[in-house]
PDB file of C-alpha atoms in Angstrom:
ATOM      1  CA  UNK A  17      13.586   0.676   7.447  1.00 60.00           C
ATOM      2  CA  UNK A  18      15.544  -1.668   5.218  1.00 68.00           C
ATOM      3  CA  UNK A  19      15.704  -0.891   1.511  1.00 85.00           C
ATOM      4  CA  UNK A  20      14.085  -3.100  -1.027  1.00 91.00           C
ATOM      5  CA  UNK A  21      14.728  -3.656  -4.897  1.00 93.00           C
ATOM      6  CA  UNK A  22      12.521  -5.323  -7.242  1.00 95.00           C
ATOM      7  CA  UNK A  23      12.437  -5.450 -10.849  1.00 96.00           C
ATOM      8  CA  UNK A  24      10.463  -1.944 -12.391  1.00 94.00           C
ATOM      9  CA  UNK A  25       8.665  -4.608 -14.923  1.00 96.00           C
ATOM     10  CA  UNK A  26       8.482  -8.249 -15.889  1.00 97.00           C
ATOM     11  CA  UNK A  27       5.966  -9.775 -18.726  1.00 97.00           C
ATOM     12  CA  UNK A  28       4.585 -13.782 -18.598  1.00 97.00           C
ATOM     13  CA  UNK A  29       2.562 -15.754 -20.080  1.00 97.00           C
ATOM     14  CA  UNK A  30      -0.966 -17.234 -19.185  1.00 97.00           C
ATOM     15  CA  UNK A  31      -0.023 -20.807 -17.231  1.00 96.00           C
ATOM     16  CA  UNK A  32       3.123 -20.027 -16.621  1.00 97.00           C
ATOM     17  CA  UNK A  33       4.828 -19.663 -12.854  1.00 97.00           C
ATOM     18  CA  UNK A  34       5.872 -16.026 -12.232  1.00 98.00           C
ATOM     19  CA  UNK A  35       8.704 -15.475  -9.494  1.00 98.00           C
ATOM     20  CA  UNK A  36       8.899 -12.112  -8.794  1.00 97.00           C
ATOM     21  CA  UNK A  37      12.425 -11.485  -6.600  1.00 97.00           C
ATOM     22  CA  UNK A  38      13.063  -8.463  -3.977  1.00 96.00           C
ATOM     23  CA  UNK A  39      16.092  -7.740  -2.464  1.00 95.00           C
ATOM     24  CA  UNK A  40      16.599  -6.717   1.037  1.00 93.00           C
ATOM     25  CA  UNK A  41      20.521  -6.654   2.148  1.00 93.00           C
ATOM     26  CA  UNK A  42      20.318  -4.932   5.111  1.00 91.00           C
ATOM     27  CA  UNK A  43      16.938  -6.534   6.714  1.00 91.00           C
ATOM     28  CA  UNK A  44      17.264  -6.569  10.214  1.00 90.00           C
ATOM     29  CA  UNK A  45      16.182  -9.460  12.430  1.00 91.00           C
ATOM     30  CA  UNK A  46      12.873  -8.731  13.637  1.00 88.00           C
ATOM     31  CA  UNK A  47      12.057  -7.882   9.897  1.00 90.00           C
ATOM     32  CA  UNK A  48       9.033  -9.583   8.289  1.00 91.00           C
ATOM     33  CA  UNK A  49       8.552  -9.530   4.396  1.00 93.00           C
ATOM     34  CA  UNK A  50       5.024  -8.709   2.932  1.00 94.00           C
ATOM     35  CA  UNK A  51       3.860  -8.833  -0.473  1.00 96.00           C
ATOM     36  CA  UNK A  52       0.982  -6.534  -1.855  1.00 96.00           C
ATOM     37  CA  UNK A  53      -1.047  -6.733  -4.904  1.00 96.00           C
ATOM     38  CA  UNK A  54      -2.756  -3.451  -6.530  1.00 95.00           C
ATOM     39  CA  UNK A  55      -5.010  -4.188 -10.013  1.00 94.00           C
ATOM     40  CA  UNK A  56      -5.620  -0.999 -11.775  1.00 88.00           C
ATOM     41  CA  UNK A  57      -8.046   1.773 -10.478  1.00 87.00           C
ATOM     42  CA  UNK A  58      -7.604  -0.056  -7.224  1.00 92.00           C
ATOM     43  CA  UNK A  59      -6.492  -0.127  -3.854  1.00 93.00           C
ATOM     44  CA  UNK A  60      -3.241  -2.682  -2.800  1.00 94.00           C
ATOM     45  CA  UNK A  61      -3.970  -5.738  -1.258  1.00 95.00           C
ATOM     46  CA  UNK A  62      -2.125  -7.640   1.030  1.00 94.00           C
ATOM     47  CA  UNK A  63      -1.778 -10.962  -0.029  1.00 96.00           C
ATOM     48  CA  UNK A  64       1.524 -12.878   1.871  1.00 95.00           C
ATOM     49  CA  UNK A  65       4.105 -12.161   4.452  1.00 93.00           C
ATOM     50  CA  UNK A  66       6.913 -14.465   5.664  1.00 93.00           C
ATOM     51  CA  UNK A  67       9.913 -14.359   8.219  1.00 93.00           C
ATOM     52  CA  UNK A  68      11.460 -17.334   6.815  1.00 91.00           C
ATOM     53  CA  UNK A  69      11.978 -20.714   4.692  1.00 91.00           C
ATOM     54  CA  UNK A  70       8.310 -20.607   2.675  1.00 95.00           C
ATOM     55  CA  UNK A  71       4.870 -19.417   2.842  1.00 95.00           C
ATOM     56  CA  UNK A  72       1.887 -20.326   1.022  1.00 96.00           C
ATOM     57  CA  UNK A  73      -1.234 -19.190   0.852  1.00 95.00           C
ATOM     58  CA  UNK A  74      -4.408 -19.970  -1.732  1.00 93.00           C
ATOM     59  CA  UNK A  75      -2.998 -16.694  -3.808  1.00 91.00           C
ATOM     60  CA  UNK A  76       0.836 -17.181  -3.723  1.00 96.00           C
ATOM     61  CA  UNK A  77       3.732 -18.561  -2.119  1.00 97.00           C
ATOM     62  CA  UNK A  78       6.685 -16.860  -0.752  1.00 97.00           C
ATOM     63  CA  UNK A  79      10.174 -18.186  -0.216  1.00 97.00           C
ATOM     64  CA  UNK A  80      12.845 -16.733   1.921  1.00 97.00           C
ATOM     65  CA  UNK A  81      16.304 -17.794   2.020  1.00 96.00           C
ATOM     66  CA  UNK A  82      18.264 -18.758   5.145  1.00 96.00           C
ATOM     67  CA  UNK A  83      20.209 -15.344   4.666  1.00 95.00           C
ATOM     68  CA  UNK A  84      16.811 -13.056   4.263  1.00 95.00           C
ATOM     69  CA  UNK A  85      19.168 -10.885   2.088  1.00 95.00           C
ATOM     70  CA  UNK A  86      16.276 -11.598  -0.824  1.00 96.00           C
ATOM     71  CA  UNK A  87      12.698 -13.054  -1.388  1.00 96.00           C
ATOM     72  CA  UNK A  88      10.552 -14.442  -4.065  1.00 97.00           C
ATOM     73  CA  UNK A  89       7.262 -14.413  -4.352  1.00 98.00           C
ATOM     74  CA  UNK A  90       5.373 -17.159  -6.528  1.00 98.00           C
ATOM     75  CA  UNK A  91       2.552 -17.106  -8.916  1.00 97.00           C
ATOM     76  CA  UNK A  92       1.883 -20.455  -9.653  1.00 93.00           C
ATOM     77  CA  UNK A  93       0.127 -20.809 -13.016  1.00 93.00           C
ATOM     78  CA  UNK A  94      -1.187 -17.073 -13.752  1.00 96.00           C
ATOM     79  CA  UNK A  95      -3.580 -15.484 -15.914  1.00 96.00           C
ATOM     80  CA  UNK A  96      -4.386 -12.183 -17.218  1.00 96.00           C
ATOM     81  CA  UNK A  97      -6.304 -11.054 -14.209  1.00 95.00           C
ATOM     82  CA  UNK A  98      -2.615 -11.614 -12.294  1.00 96.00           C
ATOM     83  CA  UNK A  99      -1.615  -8.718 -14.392  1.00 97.00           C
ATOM     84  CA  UNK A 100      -0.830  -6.191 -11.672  1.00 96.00           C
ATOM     85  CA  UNK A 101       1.831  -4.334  -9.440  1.00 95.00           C
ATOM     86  CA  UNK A 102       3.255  -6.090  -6.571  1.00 97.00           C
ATOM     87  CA  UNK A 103       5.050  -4.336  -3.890  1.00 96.00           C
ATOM     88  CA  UNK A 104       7.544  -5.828  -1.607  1.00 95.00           C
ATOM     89  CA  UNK A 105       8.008  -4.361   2.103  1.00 92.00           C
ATOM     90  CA  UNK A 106      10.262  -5.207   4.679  1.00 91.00           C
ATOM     91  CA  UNK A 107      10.008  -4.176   7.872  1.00 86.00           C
ATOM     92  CA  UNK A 108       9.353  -4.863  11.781  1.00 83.00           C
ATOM     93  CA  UNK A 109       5.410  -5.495  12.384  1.00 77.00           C
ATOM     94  CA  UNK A 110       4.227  -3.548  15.735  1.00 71.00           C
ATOM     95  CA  UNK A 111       7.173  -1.083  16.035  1.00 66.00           C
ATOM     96  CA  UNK A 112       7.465   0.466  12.311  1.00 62.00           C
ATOM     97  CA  UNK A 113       4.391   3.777  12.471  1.00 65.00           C
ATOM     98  CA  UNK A 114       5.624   4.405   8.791  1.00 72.00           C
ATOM     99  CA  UNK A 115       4.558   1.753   6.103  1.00 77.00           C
ATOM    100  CA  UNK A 116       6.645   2.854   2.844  1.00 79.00           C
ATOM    101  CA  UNK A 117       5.967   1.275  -0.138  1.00 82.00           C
ATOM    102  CA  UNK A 118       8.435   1.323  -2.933  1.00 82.00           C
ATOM    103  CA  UNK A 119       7.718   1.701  -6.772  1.00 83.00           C
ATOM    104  CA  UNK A 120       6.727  -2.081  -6.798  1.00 93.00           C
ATOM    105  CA  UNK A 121       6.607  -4.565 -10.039  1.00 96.00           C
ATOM    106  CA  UNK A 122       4.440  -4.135 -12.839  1.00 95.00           C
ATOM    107  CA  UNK A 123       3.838  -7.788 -14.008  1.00 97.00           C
ATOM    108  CA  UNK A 124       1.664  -8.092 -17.231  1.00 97.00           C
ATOM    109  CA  UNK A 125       0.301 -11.261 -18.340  1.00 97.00           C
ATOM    110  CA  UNK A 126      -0.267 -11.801 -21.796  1.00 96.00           C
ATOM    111  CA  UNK A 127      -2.254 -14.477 -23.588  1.00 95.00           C
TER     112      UNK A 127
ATOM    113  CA  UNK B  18     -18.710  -5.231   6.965  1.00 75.00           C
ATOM    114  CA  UNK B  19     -18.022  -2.328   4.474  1.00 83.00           C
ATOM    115  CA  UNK B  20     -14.060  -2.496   5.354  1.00 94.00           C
ATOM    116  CA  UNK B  21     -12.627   0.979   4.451  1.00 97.00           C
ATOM    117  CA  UNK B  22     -14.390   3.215   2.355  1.00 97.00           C
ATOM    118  CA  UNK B  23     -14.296   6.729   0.816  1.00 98.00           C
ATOM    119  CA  UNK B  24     -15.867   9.553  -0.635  1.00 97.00           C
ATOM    120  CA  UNK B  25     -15.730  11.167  -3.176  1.00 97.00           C
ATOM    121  CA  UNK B  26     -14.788   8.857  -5.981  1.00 97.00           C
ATOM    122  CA  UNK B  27     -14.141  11.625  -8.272  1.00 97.00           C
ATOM    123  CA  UNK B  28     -13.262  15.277  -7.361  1.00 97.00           C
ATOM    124  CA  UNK B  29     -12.013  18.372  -9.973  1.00 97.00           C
ATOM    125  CA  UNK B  30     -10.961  21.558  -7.831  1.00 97.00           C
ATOM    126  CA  UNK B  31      -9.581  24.578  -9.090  1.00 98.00           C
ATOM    127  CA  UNK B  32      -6.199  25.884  -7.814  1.00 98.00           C
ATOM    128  CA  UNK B  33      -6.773  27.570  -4.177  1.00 97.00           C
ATOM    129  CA  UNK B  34      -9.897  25.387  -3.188  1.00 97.00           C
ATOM    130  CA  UNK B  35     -10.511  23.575  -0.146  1.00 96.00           C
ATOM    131  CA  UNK B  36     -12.064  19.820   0.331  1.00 96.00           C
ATOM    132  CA  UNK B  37     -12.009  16.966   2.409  1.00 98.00           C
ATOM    133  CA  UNK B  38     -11.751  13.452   1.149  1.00 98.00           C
ATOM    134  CA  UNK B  39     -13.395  11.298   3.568  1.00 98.00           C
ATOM    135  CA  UNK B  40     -12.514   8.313   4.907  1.00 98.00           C
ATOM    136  CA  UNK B  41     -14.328   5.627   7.504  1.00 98.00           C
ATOM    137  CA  UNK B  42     -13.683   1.940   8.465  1.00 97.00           C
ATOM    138  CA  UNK B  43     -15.766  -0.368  10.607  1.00 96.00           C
ATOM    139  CA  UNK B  44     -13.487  -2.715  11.745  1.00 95.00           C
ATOM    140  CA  UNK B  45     -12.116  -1.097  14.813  1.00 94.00           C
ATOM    141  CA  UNK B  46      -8.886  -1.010  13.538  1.00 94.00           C
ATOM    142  CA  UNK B  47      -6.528   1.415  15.642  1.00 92.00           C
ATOM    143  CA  UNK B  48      -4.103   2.451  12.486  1.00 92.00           C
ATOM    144  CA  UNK B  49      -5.084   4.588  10.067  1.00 94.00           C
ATOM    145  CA  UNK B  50      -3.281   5.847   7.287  1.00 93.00           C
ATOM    146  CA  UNK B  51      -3.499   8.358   3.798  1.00 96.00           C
ATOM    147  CA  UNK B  52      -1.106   7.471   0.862  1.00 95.00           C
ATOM    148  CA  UNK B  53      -1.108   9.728  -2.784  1.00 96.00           C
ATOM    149  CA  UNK B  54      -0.343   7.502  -5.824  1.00 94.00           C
ATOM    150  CA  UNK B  55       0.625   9.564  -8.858  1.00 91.00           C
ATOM    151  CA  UNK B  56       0.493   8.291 -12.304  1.00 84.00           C
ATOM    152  CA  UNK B  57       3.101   5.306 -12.640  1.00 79.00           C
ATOM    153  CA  UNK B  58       4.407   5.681  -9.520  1.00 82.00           C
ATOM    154  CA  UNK B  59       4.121   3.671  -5.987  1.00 84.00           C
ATOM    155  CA  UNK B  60       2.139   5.439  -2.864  1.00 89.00           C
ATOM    156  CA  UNK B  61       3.830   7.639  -0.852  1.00 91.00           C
ATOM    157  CA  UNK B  62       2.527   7.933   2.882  1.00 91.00           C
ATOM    158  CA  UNK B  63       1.032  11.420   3.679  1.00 95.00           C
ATOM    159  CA  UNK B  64      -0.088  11.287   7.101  1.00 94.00           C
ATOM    160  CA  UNK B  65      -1.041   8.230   9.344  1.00 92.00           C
ATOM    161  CA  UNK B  66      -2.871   7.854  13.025  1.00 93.00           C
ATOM    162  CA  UNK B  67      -2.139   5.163  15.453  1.00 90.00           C
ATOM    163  CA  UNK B  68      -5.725   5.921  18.008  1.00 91.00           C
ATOM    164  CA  UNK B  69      -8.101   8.737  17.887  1.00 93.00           C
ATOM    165  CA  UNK B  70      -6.907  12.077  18.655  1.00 94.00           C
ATOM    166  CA  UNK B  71      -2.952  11.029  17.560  1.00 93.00           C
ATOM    167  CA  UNK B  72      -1.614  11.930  14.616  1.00 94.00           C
ATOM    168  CA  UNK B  73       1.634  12.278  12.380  1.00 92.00           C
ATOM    169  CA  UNK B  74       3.537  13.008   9.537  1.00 93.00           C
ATOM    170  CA  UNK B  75       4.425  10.760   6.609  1.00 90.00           C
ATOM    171  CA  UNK B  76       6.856  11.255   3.712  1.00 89.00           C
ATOM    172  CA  UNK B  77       4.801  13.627   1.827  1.00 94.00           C
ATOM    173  CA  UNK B  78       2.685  15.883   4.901  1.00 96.00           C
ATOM    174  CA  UNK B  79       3.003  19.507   3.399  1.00 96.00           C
ATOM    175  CA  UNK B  80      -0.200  20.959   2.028  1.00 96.00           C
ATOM    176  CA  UNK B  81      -2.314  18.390   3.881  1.00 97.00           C
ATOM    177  CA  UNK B  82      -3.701  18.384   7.545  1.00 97.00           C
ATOM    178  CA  UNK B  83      -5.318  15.793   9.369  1.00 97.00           C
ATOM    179  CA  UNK B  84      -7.439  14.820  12.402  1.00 96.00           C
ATOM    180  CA  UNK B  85      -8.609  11.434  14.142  1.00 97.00           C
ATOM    181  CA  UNK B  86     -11.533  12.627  16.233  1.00 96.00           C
ATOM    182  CA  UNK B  87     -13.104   9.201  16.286  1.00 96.00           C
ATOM    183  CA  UNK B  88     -11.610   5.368  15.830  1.00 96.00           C
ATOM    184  CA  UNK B  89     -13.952   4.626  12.347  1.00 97.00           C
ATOM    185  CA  UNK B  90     -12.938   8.188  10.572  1.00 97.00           C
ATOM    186  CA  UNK B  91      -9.912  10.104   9.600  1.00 98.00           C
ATOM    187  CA  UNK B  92     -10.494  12.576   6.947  1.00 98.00           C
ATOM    188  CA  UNK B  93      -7.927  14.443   4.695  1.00 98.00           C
ATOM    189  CA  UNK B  94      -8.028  17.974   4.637  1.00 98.00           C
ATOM    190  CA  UNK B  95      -6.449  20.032   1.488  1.00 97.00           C
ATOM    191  CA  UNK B  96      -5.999  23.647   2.648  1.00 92.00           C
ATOM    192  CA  UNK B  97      -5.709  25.320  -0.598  1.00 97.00           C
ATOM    193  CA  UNK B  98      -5.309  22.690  -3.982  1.00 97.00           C
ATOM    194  CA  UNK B  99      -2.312  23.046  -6.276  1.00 97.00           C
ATOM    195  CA  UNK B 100      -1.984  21.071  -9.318  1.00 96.00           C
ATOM    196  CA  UNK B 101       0.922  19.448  -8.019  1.00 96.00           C
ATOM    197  CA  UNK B 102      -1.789  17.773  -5.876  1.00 97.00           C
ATOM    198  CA  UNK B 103      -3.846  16.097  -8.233  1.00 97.00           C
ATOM    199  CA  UNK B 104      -3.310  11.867  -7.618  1.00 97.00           C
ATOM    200  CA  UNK B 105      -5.428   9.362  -6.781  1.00 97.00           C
ATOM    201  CA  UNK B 106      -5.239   8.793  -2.885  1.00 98.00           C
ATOM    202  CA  UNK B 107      -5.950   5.901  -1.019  1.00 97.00           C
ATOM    203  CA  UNK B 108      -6.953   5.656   2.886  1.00 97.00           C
ATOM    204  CA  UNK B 109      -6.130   2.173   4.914  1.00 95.00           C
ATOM    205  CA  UNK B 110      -6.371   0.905   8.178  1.00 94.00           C
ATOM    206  CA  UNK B 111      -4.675  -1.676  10.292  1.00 91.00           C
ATOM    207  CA  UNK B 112      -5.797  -3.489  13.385  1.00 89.00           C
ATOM    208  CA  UNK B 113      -2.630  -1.876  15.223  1.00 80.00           C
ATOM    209  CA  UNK B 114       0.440   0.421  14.723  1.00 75.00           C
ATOM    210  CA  UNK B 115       2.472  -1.120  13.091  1.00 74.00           C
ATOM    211  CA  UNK B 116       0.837  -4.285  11.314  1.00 80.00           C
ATOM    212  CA  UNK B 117       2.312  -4.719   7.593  1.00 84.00           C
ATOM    213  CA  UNK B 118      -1.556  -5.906   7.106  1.00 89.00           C
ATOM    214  CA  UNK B 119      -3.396  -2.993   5.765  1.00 91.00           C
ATOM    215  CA  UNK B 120      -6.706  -2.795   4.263  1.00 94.00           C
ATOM    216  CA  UNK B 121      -7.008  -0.050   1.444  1.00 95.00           C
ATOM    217  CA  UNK B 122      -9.887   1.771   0.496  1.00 97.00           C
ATOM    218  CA  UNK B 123     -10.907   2.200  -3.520  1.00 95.00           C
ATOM    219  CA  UNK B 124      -9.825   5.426  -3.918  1.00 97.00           C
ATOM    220  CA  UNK B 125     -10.278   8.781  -4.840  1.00 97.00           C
ATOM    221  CA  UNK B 126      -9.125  10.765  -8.310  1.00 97.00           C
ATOM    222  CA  UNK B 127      -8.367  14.103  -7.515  1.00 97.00           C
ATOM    223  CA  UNK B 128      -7.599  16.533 -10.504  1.00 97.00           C
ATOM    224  CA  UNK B 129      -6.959  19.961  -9.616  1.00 97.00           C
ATOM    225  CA  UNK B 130      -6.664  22.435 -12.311  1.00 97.00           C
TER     226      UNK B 130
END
């Protein structure tokens, strides 16, 4: 399973873009990247998962550089109810049994 | 559809008790899966099932068992509670092994004193 690295913490403002980055050096080639989202007192939710270039969806995008070492997810314009932790996961979908999720971001949005 | 759900909510043992958190979904989905979150900290993967009757061990198994007698439910059995047990854990389910795309469950707050 490759390793990922993300940022423990990161603070924002309401309207502003958040771009939340996760590294991945040694992601292999059948690899996707998914993004969760977890509020408090609640369970994650998946909200995006790419292979390559950019992804976007009605919640976030997600772009992916041509060497997949790293990703970024985007928040475009967030609020406070954005304030959450997102987790970044790497792996192969349909042969991985283990999903591991990592320590994740805690992104809080302040007015 | 309900999606994944669980029971208790809320649960207080005392050290050395037994329970089972419960956990169903109704969406067919083949994967099943139990994580523990402790405070401040990401989920760790205690035991997952990819079809009923198969089972196996996550990062985290000892002190835990688990069965898959049916596709919709895979309960979490704690033999005998120790403090060090006391998280919130979360159940999820997948439409197969290995999909990234899991659907969690609310929850349950376990304290065990």
């Amino acid at each position: 399973l490759a390793k990922t690295t993300q940022p423990i913490s990161m603070d924002s403002y309401e309207g502003q873009e958040v771009n939340i980055t996760c590294s991945h050096n040694n992601i292999a080639t059948n690899d996707y990247i998914t993004w969760y989202q977890q509020f408090p007192s609640q369970g994650p939710r998946f909200i995006i998962q790419g292979y390559k270039t950019k992804v976007t969806n009605e919640v976030a995008s997600l772009f992916i550089p041509a060497d997949r070492k790293s990703s970024t997810l985007s928040l475009p314009r967030v609020s406070l109810s954005d304030t959450a932790v997102y987790y970044c996961l790497v792996g192969a979908p349909g042969s991985a049994s283990k999903i591991i999720f990592g320590s994740g971001t805690r992104l809080s949005i302040r007015p | 559809n309900a999606g994944v759900t669980q029971t208790p909510k809320f649960q207080v043992l005392k050290t050395g008790q037994s329970m089972t958190l419960q956990c169903a979904q109704d969406m067919n989905h083949e994967y099943m899966s139990w994580y523990r979150q402790d405070p401040g900290m990401g989920l760790r993967l205690i035991h997952y099932s990819v079809g009923a009757g198969i089972t196996d061990q996550g990062e985290v198994p000892n002190g835990y068992n688990v069965s898959r007698s049916t596709t919709e439910d895979f309960p979490l059995r704690l033999l005998s509670a120790a403090p060090s047990q006391t998280s919130v854990y979360f159940c999820a389910s997948s439409y197969q092994r290995g999909s990234y795309e899991q659907y969690f469950g609310p929850g349950t707050r376990l304290t065990v004193t």
